[in-house]
mmCIF file of C-alpha atoms in Angstrom:
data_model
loop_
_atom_site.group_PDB
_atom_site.id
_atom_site.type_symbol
_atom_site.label_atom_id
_atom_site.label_comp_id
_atom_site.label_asym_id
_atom_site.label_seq_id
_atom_site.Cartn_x
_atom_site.Cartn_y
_atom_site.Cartn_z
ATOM 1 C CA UNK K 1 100.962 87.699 83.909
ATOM 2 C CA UNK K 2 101.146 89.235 87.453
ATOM 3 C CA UNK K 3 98.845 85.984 89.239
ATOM 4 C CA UNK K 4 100.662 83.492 86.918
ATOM 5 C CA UNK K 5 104.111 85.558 87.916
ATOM 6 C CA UNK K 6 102.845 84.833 92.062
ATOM 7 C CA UNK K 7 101.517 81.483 91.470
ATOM 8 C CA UNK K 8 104.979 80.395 90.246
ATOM 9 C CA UNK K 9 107.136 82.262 93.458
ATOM 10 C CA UNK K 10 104.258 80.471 96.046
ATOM 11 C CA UNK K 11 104.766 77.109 93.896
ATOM 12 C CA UNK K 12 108.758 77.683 94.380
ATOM 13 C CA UNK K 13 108.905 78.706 98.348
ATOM 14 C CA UNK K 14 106.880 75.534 98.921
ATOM 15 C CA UNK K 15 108.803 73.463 96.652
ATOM 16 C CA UNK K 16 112.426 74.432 98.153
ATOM 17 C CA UNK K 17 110.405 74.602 101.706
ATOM 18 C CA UNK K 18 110.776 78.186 102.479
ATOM 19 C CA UNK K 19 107.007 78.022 103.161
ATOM 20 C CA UNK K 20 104.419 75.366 104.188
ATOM 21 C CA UNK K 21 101.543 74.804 101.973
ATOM 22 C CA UNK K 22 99.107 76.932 104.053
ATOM 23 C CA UNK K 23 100.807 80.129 103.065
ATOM 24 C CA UNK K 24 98.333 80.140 100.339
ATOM 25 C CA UNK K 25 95.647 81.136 103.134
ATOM 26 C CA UNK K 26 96.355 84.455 104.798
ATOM 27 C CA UNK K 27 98.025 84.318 108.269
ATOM 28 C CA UNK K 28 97.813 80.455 108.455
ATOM 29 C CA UNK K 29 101.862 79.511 107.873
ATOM 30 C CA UNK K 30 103.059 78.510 110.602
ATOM 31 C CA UNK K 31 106.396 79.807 110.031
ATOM 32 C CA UNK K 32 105.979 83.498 109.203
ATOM 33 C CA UNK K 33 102.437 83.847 110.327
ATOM 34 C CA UNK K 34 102.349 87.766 109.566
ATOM 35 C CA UNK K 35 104.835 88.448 107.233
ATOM 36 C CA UNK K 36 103.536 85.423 104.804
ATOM 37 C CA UNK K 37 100.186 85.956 105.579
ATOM 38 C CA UNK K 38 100.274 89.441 104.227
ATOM 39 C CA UNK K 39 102.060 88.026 101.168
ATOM 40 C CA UNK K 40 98.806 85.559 101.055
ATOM 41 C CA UNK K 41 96.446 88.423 101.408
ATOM 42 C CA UNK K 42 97.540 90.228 98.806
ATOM 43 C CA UNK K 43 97.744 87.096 96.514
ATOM 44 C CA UNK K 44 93.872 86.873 97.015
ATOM 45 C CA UNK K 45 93.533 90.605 96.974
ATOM 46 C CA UNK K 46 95.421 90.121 93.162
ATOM 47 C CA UNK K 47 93.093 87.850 91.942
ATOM 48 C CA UNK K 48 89.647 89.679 93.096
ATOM 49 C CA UNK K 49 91.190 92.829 91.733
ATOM 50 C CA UNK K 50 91.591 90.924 88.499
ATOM 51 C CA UNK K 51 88.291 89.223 88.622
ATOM 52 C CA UNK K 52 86.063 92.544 89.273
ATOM 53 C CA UNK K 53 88.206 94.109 86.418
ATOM 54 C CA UNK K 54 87.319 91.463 83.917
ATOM 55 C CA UNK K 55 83.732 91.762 85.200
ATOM 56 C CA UNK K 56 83.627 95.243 85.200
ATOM 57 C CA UNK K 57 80.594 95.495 81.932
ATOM 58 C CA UNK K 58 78.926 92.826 84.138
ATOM 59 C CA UNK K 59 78.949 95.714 87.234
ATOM 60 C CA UNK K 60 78.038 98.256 84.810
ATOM 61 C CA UNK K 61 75.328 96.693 82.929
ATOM 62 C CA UNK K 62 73.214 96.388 86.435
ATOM 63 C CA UNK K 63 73.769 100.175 87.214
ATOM 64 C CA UNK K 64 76.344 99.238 90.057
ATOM 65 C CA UNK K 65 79.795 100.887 89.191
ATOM 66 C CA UNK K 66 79.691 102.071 92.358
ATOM 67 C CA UNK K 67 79.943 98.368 93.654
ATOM 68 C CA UNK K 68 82.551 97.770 90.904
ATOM 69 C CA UNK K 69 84.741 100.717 92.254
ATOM 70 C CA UNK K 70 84.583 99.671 95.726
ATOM 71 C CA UNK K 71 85.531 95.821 94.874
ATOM 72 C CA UNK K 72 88.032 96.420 92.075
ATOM 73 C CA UNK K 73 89.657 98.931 94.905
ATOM 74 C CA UNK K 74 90.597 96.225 96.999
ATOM 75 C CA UNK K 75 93.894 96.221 94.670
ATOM 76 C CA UNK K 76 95.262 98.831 96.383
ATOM 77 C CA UNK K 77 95.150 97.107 99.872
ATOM 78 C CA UNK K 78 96.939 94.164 98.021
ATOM 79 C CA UNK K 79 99.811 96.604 96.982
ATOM 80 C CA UNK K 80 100.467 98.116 100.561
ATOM 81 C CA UNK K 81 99.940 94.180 101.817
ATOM 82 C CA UNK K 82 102.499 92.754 98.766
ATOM 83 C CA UNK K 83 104.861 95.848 99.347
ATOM 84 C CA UNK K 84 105.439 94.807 103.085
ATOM 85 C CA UNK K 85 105.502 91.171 102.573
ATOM 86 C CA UNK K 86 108.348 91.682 99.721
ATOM 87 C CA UNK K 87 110.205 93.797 101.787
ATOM 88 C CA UNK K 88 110.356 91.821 105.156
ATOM 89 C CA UNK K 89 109.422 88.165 104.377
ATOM 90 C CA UNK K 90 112.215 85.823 103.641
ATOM 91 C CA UNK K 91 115.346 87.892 104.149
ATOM 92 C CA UNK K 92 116.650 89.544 107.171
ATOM 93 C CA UNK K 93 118.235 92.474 105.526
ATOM 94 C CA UNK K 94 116.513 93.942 102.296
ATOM 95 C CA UNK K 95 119.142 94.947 99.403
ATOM 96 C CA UNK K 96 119.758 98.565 98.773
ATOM 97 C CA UNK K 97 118.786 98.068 95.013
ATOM 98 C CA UNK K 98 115.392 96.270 96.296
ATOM 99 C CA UNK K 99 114.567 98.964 98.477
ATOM 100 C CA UNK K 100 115.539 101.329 95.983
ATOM 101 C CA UNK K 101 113.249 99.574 93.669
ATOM 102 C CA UNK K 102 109.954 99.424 96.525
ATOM 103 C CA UNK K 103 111.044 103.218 97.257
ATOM 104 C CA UNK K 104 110.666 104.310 93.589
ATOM 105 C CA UNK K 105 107.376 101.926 93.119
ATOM 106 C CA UNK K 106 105.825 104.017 96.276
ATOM 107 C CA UNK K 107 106.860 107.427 95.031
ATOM 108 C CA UNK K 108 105.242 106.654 91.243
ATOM 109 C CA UNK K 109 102.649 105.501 93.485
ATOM 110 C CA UNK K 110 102.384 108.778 95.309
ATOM 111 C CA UNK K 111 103.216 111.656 92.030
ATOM 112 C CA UNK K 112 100.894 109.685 89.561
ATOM 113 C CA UNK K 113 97.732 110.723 91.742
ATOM 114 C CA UNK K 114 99.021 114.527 92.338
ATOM 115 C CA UNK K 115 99.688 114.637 88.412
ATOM 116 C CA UNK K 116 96.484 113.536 87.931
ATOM 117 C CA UNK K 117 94.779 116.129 90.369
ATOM 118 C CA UNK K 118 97.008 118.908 88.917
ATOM 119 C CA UNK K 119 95.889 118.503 85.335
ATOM 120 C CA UNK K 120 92.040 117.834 86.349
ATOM 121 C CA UNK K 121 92.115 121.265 88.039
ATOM 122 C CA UNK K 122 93.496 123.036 84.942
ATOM 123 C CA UNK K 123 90.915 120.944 82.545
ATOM 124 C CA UNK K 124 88.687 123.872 80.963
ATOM 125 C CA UNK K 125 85.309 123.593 82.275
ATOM 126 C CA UNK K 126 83.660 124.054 78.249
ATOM 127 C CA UNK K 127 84.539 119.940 78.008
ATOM 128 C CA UNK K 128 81.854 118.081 77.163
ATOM 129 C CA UNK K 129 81.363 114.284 75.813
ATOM 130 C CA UNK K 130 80.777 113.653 72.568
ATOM 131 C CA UNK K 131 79.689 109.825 70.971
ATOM 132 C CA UNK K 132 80.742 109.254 67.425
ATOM 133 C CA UNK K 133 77.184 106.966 67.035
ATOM 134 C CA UNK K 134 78.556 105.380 63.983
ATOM 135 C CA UNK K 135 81.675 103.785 66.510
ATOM 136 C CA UNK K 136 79.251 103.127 69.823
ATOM 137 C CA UNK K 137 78.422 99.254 70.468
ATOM 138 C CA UNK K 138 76.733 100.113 73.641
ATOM 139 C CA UNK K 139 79.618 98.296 75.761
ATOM 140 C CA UNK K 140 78.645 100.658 78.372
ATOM 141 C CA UNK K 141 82.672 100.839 80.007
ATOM 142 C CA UNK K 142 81.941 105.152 79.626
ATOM 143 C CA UNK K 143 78.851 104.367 81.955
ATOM 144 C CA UNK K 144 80.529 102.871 84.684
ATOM 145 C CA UNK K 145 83.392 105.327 84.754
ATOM 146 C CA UNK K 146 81.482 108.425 84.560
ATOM 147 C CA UNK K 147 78.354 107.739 86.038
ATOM 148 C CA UNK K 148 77.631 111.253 86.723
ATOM 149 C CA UNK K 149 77.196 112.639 82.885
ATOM 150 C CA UNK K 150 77.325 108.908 81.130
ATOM 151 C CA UNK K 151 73.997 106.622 81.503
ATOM 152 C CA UNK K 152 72.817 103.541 79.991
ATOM 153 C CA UNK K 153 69.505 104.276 77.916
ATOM 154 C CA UNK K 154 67.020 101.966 77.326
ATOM 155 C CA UNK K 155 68.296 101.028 74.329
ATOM 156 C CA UNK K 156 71.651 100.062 75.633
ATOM 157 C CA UNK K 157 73.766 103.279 74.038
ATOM 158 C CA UNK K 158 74.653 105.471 76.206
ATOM 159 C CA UNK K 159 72.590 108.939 77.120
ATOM 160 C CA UNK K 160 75.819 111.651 77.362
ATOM 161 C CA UNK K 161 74.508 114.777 79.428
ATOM 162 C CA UNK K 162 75.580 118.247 77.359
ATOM 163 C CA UNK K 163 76.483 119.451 81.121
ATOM 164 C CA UNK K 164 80.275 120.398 81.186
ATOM 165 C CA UNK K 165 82.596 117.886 82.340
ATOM 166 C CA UNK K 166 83.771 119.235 85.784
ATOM 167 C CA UNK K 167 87.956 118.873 86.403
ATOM 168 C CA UNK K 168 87.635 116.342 89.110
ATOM 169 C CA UNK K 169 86.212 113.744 86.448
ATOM 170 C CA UNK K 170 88.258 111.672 84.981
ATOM 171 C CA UNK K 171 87.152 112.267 81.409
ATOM 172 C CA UNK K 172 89.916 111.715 79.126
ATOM 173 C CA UNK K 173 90.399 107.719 80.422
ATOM 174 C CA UNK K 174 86.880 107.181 80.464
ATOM 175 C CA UNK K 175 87.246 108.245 76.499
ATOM 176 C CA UNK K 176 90.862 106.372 76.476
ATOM 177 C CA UNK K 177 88.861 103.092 78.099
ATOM 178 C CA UNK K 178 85.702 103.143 75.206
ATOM 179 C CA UNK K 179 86.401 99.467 73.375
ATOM 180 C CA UNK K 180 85.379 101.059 70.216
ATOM 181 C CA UNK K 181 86.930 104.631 70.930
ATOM 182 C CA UNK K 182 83.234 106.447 70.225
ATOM 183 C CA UNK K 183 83.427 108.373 73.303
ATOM 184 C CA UNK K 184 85.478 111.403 73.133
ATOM 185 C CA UNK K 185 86.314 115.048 74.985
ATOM 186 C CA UNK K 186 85.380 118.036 72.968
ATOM 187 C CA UNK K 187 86.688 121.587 74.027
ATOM 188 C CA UNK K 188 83.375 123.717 73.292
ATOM 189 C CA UNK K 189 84.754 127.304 72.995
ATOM 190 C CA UNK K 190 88.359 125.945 73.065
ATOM 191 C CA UNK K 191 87.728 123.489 69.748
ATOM 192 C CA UNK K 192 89.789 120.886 70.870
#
């Protein structure tokens, strides 16, 4: 929805000739060479975030998440690139409500991360994984996410280490994220 949702505002700027067809390639209009050429960027930032996401068992089935993390990250230097182009490109004085609405897209943005941090650090170290085997199809998504305690066996199932989950990990969406939901977080001495 998002790249169909840019496609159609690039279609209408060069339609009602706001822009010139080479806004599509980053800093190349000729009228707003920086401003629409960051809106370009992240247009093409968009789409490879959206390709390495729907390629992401491709990433993991070679043993590269690492690679996959590192591509599919580009998304976030598409948000800062989008977030300046929407604000300065195409008006000369930004509503409040539209700066209201960038301000409260940064701050969600900026709290969703600390949240995140806060309740990894108070995650009991006694989690471990556990792989309902009768649910597993051996998509290997837990792989990828959690490289460090998650790998892909020979067999194409994943090998779960009994090592405790440490709170940095991001264990309960690598559970949320298996296709089949096999993978889940069990509280040893807690019995979660």
């Amino acid at each position: 929805m998002g790249i169909g949702s840019l496609a159609l505002h690039v279609i209408a700027k060069i339609e009602y000739g706001r822009a010139a067809p080479a806004a599509v390639v980053p800093f190349a209009d000729p009228h707003q060479r920086f401003l629409a050429g960051l809106g370009a960027l992240a247009l093409w930032l968009m789409v490879a975030a959206a390709v390495t996401g729907a390629a992401r068992s491709a990433f993991v089935a070679r043993r590269h998440p690492g690679r996959w993390r590192l591509l599919h990250g580009v998304a976030y230097l598409g948000w800062c690139s989008s977030l300046v182009h929407g604000l300065k490109a195409g008006r000369p004085e930004s509503s409040p409500w539209v700066t209201a609405g960038y301000g409260a897209c940064l701050l969600a943005v900026v709290v969703v991360p600390v949240w995140r941090a806060v309740r990894r650090a108070g995650a009991g170290t006694d989690d471990r994984f556990e792989v309902d085997w009768t649910l597993c199809d051996g998509h290997g998504l837990c792989a990828g996410m959690v490289p460090e305690l998650i790998r892909m066996g020979p067999d194409g199932y994943p090998f779960v280490s009994t090592s405790p989950i440490p709170p940095y990990l991001a264990a309960q969406a690598a559970a949320r994220r298996c296709p089949t939901l096999a993978l889940r977080v069990e509280g040893i001495r807690s019995g979660r």
